[in-house]
Coordinates of C-alpha atoms in Angstrom, one line a residue:
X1 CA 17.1 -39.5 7.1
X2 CA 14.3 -39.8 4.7
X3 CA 12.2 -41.8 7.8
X4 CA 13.1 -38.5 10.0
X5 CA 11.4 -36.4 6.8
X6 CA 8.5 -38.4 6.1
X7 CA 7.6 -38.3 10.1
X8 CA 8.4 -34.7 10.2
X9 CA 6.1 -33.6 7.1
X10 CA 3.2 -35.9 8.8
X11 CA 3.5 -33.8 12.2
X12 CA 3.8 -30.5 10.3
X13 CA 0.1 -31.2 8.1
X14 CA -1.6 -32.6 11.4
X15 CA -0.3 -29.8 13.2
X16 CA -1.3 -27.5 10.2
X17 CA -4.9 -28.3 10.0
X18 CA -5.8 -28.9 13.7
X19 CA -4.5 -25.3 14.6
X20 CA -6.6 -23.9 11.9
X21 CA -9.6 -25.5 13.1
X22 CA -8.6 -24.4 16.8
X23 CA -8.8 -20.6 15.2
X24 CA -4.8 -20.2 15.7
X25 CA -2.7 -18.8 13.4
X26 CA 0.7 -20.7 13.3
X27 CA 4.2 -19.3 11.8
X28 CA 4.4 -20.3 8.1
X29 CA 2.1 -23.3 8.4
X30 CA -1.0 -21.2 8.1
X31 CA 0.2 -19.4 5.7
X32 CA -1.5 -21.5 2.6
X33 CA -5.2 -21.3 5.0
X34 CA -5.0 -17.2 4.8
X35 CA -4.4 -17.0 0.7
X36 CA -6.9 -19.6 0.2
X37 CA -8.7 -21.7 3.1
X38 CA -8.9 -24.5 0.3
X39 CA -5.1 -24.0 -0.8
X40 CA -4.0 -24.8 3.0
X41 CA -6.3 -27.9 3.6
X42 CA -4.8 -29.2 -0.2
X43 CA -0.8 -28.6 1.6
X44 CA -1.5 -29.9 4.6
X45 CA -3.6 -33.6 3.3
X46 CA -0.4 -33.1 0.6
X47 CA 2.4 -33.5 3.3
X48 CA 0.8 -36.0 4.8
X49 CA 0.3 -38.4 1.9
X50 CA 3.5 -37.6 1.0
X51 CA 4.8 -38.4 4.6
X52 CA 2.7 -41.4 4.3
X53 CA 3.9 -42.7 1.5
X54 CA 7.9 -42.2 2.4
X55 CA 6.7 -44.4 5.6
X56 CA 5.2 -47.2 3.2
X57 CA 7.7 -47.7 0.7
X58 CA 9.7 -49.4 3.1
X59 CA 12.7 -49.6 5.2
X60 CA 15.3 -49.9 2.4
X61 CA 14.2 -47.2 1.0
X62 CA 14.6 -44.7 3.3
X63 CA 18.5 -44.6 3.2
X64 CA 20.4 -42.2 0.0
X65 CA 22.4 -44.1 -2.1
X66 CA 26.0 -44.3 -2.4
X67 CA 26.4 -41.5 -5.1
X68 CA 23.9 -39.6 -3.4
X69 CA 26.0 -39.2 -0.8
X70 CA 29.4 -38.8 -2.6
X71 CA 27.4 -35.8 -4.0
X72 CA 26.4 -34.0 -0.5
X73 CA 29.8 -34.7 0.5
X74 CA 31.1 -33.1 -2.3
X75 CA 29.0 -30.3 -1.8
X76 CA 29.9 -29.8 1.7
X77 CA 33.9 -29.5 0.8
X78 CA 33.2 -26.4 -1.3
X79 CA 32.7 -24.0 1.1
X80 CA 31.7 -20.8 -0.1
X81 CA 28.5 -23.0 -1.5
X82 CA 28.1 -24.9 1.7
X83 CA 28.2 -22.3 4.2
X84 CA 26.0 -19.6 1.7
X85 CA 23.6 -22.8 2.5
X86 CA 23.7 -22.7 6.1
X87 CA 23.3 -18.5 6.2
X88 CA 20.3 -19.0 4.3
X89 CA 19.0 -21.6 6.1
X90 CA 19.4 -19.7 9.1
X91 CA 17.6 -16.6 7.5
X92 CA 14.7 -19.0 6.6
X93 CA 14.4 -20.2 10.1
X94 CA 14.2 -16.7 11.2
X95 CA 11.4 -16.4 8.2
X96 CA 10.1 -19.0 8.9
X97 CA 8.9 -18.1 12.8
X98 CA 6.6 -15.1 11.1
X99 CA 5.1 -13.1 14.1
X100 CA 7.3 -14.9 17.0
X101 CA 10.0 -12.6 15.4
X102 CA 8.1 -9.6 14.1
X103 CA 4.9 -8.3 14.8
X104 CA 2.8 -5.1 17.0
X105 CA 0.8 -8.3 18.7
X106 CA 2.4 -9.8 22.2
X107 CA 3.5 -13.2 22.3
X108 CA 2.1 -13.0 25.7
X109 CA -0.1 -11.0 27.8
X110 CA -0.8 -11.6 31.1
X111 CA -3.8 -9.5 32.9
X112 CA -5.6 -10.2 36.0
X113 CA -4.5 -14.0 36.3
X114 CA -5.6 -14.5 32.6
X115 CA -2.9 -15.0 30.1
X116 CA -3.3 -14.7 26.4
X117 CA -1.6 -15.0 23.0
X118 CA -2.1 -12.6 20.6
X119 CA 0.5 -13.6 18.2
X120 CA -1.0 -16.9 17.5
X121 CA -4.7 -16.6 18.1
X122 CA -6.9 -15.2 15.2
X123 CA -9.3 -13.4 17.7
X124 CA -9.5 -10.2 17.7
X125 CA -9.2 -8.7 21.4
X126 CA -10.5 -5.4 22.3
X127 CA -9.2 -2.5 24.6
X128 CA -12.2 -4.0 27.2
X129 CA -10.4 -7.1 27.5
X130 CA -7.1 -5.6 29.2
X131 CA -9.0 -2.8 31.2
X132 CA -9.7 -0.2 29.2
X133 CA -12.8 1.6 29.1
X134 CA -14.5 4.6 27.8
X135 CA -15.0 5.5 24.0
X136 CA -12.3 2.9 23.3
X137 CA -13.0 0.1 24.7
X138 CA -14.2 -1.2 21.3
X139 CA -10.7 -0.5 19.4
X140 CA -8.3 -2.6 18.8
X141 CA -5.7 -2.8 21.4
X142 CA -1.8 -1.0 21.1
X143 CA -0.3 -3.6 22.6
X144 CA 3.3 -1.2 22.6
X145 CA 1.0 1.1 24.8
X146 CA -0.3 -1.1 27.1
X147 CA 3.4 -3.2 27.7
X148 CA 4.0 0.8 28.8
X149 CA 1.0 0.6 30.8
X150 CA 1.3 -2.5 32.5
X151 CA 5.5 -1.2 33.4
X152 CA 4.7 -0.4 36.6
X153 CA 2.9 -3.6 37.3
X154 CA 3.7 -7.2 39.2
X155 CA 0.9 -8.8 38.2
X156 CA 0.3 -8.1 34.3
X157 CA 2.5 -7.9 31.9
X158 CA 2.9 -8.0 28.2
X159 CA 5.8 -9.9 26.2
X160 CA 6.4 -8.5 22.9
X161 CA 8.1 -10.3 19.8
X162 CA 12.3 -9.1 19.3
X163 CA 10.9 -6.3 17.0
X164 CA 7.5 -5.1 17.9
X165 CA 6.5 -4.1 14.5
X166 CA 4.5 -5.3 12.3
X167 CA 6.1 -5.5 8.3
X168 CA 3.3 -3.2 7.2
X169 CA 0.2 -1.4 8.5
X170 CA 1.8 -0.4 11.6
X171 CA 3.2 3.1 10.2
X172 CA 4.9 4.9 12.7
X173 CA 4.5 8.6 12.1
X174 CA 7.3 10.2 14.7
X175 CA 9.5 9.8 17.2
X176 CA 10.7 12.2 20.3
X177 CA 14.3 12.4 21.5
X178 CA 15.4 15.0 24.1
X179 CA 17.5 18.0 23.4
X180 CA 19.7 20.3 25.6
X181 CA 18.1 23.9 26.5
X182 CA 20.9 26.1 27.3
X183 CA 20.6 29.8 27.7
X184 CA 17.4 29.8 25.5
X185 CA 18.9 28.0 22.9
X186 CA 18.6 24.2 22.0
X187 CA 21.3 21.7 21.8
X188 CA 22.1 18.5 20.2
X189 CA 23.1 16.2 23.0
X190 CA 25.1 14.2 20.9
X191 CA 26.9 16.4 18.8
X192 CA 26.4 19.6 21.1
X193 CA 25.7 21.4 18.1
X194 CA 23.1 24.3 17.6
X195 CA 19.8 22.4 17.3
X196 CA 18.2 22.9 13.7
X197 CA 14.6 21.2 13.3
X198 CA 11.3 20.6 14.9
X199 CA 10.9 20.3 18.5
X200 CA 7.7 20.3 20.5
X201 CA 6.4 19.9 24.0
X202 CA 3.9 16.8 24.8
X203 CA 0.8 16.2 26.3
X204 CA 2.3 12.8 26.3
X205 CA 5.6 11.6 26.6
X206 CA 4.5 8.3 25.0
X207 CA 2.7 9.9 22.0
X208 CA 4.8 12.3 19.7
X209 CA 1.9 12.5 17.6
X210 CA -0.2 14.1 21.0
X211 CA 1.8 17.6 21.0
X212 CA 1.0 20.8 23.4
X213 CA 3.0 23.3 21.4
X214 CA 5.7 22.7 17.9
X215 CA 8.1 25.0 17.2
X216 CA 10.5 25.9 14.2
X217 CA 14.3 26.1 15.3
X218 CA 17.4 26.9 12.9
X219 CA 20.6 26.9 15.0
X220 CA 19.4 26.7 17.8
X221 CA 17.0 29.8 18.2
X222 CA 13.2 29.7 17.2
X223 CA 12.2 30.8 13.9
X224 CA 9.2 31.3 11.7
X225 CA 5.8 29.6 12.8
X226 CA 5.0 28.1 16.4
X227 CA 1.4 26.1 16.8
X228 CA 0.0 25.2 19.9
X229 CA -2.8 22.3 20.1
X230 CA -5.3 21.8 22.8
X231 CA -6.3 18.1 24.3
X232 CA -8.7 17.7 21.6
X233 CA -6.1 17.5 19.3
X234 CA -7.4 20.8 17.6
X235 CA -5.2 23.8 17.0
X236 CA -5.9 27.3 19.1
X237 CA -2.5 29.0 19.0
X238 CA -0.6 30.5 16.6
X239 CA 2.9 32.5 17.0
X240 CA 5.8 33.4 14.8
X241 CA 9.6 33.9 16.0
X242 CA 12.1 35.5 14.1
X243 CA 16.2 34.6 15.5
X244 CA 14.4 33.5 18.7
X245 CA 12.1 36.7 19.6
X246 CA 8.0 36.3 19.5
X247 CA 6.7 38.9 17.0
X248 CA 3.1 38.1 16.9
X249 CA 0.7 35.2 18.6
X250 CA -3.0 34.5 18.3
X251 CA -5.1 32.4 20.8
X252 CA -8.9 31.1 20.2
X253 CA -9.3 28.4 22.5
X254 CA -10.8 27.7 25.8
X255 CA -9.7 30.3 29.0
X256 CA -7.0 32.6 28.6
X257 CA -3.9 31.6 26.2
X258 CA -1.6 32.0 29.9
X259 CA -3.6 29.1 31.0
X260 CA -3.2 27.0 27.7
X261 CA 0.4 28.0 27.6
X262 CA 0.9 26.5 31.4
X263 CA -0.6 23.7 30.7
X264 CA 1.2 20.4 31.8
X265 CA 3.3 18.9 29.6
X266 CA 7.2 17.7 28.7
X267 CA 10.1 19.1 28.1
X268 CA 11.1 20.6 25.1
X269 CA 11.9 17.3 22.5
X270 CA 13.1 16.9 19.2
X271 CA 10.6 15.6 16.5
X272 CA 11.9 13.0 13.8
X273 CA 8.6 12.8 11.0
X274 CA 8.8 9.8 8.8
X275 CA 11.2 8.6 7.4
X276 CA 12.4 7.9 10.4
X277 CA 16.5 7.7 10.4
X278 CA 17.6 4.3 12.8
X279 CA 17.0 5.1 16.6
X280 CA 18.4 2.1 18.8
X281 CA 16.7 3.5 21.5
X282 CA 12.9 3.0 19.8
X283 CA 14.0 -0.5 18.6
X284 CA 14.3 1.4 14.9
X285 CA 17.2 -0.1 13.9
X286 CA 17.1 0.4 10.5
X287 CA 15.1 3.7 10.7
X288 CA 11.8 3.4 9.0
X289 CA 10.6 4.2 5.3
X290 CA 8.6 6.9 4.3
X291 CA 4.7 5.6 5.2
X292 CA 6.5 4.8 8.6
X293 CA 7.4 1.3 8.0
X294 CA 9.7 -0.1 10.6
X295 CA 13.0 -0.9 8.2
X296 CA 14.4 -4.1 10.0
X297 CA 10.5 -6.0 10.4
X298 CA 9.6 -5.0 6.8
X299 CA 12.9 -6.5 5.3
X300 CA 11.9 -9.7 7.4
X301 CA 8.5 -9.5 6.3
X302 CA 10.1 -9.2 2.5
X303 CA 12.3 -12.5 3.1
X304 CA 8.8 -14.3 4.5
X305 CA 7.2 -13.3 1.1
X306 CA 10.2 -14.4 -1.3
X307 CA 10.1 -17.4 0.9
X308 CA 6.2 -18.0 1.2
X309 CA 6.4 -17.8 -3.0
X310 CA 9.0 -20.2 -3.3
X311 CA 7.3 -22.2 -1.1
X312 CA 4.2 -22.1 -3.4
X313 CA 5.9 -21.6 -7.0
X314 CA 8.8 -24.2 -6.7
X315 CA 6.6 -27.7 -6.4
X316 CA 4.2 -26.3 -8.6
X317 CA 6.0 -25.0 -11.9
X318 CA 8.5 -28.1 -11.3
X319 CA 5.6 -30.5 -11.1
X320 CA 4.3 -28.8 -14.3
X321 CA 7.6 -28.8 -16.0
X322 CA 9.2 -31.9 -14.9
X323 CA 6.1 -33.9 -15.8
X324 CA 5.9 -32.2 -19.7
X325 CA 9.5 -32.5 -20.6
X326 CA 9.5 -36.2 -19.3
X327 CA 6.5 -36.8 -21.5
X328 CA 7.4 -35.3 -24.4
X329 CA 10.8 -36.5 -24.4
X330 CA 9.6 -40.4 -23.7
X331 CA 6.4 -40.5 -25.8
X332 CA 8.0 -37.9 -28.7
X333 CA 6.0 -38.0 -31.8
X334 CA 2.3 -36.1 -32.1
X335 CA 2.4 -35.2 -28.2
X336 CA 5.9 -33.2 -28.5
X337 CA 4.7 -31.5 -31.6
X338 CA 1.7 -30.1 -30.4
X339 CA 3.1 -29.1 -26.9
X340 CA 6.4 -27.5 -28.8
X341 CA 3.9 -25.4 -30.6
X342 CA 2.2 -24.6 -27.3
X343 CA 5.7 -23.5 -25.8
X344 CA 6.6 -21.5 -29.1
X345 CA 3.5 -19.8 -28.8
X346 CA 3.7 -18.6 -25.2
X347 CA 7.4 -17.8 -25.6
X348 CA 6.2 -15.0 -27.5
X349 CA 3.7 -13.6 -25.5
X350 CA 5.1 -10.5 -23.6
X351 CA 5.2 -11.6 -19.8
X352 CA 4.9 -7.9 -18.7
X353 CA 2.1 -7.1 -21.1
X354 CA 0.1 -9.6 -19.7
X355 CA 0.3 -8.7 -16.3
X356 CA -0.5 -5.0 -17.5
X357 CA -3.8 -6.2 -18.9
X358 CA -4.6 -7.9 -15.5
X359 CA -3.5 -5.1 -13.5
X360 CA -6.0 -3.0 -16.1
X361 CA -9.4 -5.3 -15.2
X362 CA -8.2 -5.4 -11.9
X363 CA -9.8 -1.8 -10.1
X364 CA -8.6 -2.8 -6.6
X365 CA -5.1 -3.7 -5.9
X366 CA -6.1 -5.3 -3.0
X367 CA -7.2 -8.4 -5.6
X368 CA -4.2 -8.0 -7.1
X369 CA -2.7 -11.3 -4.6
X370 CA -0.4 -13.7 -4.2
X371 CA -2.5 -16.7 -5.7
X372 CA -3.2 -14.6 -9.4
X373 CA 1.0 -13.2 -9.2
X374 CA 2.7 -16.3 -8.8
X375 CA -0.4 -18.2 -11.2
X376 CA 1.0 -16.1 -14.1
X377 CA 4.6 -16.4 -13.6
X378 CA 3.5 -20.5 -13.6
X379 CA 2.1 -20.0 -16.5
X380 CA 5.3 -18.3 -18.1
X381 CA 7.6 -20.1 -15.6
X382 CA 7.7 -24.4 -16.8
X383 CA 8.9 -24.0 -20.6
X384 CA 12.3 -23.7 -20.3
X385 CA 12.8 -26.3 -17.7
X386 CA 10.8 -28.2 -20.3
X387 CA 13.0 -28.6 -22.8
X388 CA 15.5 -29.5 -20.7
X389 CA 13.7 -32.0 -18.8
X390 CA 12.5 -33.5 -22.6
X391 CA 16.4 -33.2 -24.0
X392 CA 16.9 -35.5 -21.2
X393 CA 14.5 -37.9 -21.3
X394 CA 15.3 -38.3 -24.9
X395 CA 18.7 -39.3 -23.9
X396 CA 18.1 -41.6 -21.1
X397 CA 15.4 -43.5 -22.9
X398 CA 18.1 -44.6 -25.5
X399 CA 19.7 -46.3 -22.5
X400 CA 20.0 -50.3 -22.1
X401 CA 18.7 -50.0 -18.2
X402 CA 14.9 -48.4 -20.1
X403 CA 15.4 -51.2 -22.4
X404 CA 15.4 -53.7 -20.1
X405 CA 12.9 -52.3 -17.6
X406 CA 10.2 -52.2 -20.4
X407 CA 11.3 -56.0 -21.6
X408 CA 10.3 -56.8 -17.6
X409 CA 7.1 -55.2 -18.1
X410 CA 7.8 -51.9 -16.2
X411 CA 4.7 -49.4 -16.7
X412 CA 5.5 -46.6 -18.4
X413 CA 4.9 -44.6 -15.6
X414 CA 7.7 -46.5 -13.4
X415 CA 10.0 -46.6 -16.3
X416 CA 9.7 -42.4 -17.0
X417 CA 9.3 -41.5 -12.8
X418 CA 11.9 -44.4 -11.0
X419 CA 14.3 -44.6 -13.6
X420 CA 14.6 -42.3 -16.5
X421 CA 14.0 -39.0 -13.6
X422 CA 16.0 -40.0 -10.8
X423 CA 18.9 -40.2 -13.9
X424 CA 18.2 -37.2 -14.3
X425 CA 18.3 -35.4 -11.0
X426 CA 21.0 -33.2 -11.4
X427 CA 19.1 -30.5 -14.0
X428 CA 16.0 -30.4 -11.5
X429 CA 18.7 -29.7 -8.4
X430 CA 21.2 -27.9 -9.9
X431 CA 18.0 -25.4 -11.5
X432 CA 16.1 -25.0 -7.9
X433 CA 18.5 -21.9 -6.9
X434 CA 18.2 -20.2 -10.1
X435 CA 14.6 -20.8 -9.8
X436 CA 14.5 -19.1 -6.7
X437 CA 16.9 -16.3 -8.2
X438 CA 14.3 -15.7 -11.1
X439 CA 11.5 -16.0 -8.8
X440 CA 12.5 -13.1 -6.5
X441 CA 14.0 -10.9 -9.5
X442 CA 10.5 -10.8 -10.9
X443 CA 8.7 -10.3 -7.8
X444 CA 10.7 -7.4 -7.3
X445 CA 11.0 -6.2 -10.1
X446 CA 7.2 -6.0 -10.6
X447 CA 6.5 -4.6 -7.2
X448 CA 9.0 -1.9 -8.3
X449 CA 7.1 -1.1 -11.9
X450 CA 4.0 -1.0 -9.3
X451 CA 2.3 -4.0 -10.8
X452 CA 3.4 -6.3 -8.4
X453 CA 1.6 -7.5 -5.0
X454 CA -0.6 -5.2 -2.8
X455 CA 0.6 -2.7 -0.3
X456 CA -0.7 -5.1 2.3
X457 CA 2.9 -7.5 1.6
X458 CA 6.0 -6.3 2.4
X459 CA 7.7 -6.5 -0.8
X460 CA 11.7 -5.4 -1.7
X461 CA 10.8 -4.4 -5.0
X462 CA 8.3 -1.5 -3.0
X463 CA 11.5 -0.7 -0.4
X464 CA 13.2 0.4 -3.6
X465 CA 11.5 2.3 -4.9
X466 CA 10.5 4.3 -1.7
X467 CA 14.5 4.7 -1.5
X468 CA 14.5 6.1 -4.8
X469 CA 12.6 8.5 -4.7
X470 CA 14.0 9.5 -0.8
X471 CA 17.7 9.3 -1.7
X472 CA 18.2 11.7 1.3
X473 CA 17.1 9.3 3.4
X474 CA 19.9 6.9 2.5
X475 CA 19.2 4.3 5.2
X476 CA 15.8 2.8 2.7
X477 CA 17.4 2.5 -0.6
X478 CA 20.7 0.8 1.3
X479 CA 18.9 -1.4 3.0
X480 CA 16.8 -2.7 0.4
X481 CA 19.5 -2.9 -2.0
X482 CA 21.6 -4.9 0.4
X483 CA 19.0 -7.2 1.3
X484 CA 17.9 -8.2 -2.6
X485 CA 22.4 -8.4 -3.0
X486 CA 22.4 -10.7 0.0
X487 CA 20.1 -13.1 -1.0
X488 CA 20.8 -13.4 -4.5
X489 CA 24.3 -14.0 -4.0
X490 CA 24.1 -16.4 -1.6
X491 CA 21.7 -18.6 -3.6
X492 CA 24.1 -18.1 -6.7
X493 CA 26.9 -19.5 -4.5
X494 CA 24.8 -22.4 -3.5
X495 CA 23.1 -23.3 -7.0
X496 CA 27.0 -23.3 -8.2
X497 CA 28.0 -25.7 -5.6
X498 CA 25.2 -28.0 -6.6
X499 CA 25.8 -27.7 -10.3
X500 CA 29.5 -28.4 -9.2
X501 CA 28.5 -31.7 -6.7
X502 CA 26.2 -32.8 -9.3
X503 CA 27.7 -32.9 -12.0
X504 CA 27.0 -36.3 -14.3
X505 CA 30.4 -36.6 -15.4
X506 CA 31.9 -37.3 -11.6
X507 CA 28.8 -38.9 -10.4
X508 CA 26.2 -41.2 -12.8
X509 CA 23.9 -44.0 -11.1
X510 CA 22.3 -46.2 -14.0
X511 CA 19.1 -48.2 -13.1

């Protein structure tokens, strides 16, 4: 098992640093490169020593021991904990594959005998490469647009991920649905109801946005203002209705208003403007929020940061902690003093007022990252695993098995790192998933107060509040609250597996 790991962890930092330097952008493992380039060369050399080193210690090592496995079987036979694990792994798996899963860039384009791969290539194509010319040629491509395009089309063709939108920045402002036109009135084709809303005609089908004229309808008849734009995208005709009859119009365009008013263009549609309630039909399954945010990618795109933190947060407060207690519990005398004041003292500095005060010096959000979040929740994050860690270590170095490893001659540092810590493995286990919990309660929670991340993540903490303050759209607020619901209840049901499977009173190994 732990051979399978070591290789596995090898593979993933090779792979890690050679697609960065082939100017490829990989699911999850470039991750680290795009906070800080230095941060992702540091976690890729990392899982390869560490790799490295599992590989070096030798062949008997690479097997559990016995209560090591009486405790993953244990886990396994309480299932609500067991399969909460398996759910979430699944859900980090789907995280984990980042723009495969989610994303407004193909997975593959095919044009002209070329093939290409947006999703995991960091260049930048243009509308020239796929064709298009004219004033935007230079812009960046819509690649929903030109899968449209290329419909019609044996040779190229465009591949898009299972939801083709991208967690933020890809704001969809409307959609267009048809509508029934009986006997000058308009019709909900579902319900068959009088039609009450906005409906316009299009100068294309493709672009709600592109409309030839909007009107105002209240059941079913016209009422109040009409606008009509031209190509240009600049409004020339004004009208207003009252229970369906024109009263008065005004035309300033180009030619005479019978010739704008014939011009070519759809059907009479129905316009949804953000927030966008779920449509199956435009792959809005969740709807969208209220910048246009498709629902379903931005949840995703949520569950990648939670995940990408705990990615980053996890080894590095536990490293901190872990390393502290175990010191101060071994060594005790001078050294836990002066870091017990250290702990006392940054106990009672208010978490939230600092990160005021940084948000304060801070004039552009867009600084406001990922690195300097999760650097002060480290900061604020190792004390209380701290004391635990030195409570034990206190304990265990009472034991006969430190005793005698020190009357061998044991360094210190093999006496506190193979035998006092791997006695006391269950605290750092059984504390990973409320780790996690705490971790995503304050990212959210920050993101909420607005002092969190910048608009450029997808954040939960952001989805709520949008809800909130759109409680008529009831689709946000529900699905933000039962995403942040989901996951923290299945990683309570896993951490109390693992507190229950690891428990020192059924299982104790002494070394």
């Amino acid at each position: 098992m732990k051979r399978k790991l070591a290789i596995l962890l090898i593979l993933l930092g090779v792979i890690s640093i050679v697609g960065w330097l082939l100017y490829l952008k990989l699911p999850t493992l470039s991750f680290p490169y795009e906070v800080e380039e230095w941060l992702g060369y540091v976690t890729s050399l990392a899982m390869i020593g560490w790799g490295s080193w599992w590989l070096s210690t030798g062949e008997k090592n690479f097997d559990f021991n016995p209560v090591t496995y009486r405790r993953i079987k244990r886990f396994r036979s309480i299932g609500r904990g067991y399969w909460s694990l398996v759910i979430l792994l699944v859900l980090l798996f789907i995280a984990a594959l980042d723009q495969l899963v989610i994303g407004n860039k193909p997975l593959i384009v095919k044009y002209n005998g070329e093939y290409y791969f947006p999703a995991i290539s960091r260049t930048e194509y243009k509308n020239k490469h796929f064709g298009i010319e004219g004033a935007n040629e230079e812009a960046a491509v819509d690649y929903r647009r030109l899968k449209k395009s290329f419909a019609d089309s044996d040779d190229n063709m465009v591949i898009m991920p299972l939801i083709p939108y991208s967690a933020t920045g890809d704001e969809v402002t409307s959609i267009a649905k048809d509508v029934d036109e009986k006997d000058g009135k308009l019709y909900d084709p579902k319900s068959g109801k009088a039609y009450s809303g906005l409906a316009a005609t299009l100068y294309d089908k493709d672009d709600p946005g592109y409309i030839h004229m909007r009107y105002k309808y209240r059941n079913g008849e016209r009422m109040g203002e009409a606008i009509g734009k031209s190509r240009e995208r600049k409004t020339v005709y004004t009208a207003q209705y009252k229970k369906g009859v024109l009263v008065k119009e005004s035309y300033t365009g180009k030619g005479t208003k019978e010739e704008f008013l014939a011009q070519e263009s759809t059907d009479i549609k129905k316009i949804y403007y953000k927030p966008i309630p779920p449509s199956f039909a435009d792959k809005h399954y969740l709807g969208t929020d209220s910048k246009g945010n498709d629902i379903v990618a931005f949840v995703i795109g949520g569950l990648q940061v939670n995940f990408k933190a705990a990615l980053l947060y996890i080894p590095l407060v536990y490293a901190l902690g872990l390393t502290i207690g175990l010191l101060m519990g071994y060594f005790g005398g001078w050294f836990d003093i002066i870091v017990q004041r250290i702990i006392e003292i940054f106990s009672n500095i208010p978490f939230l007022f600092v990160i005021l005060i940084l948000s304060g010096l801070i004039q552009d959000p867009d600084d406001r990252g990922l690195t300097m979040i999760l650097s002060i929740l480290i900061v604020f994050g190792w004390m209380g695993m701290t004391n635990l860690m030195r409570t034990a270590a206190l304990k265990e170095k009472a034991r006969d098995y430190v005793a005698a490893a020190r009357v061998m001659g044991a360094p210190t540092s093999r006496v506190i790192f193979k035998h006092i810590l791997p006695n006391s493995v269950a605290i750092l286990v059984t504390l990973v998933p409320f780790s996690v919990s705490g971790l995503v309660l304050a990212l959210t929670s920050l993101d909420y107060l607005g002092f969190g991340l910048p608009a450029k993540y997808a954040t939960w903490g952001r989805l709520l509040q949008d809800g909130l303050e759109n409680l008529s759209s009831t689709w946000i607020v529900t699905s933000a609250f039962l995403s942040l619901v989901v996951l923290l209840v299945l990683v309570t049901f896993i951490g109390e597996a693992i507190r229950e499977a690891f428990d020192p009173k059924k299982f104790t190994v002494y070394k």
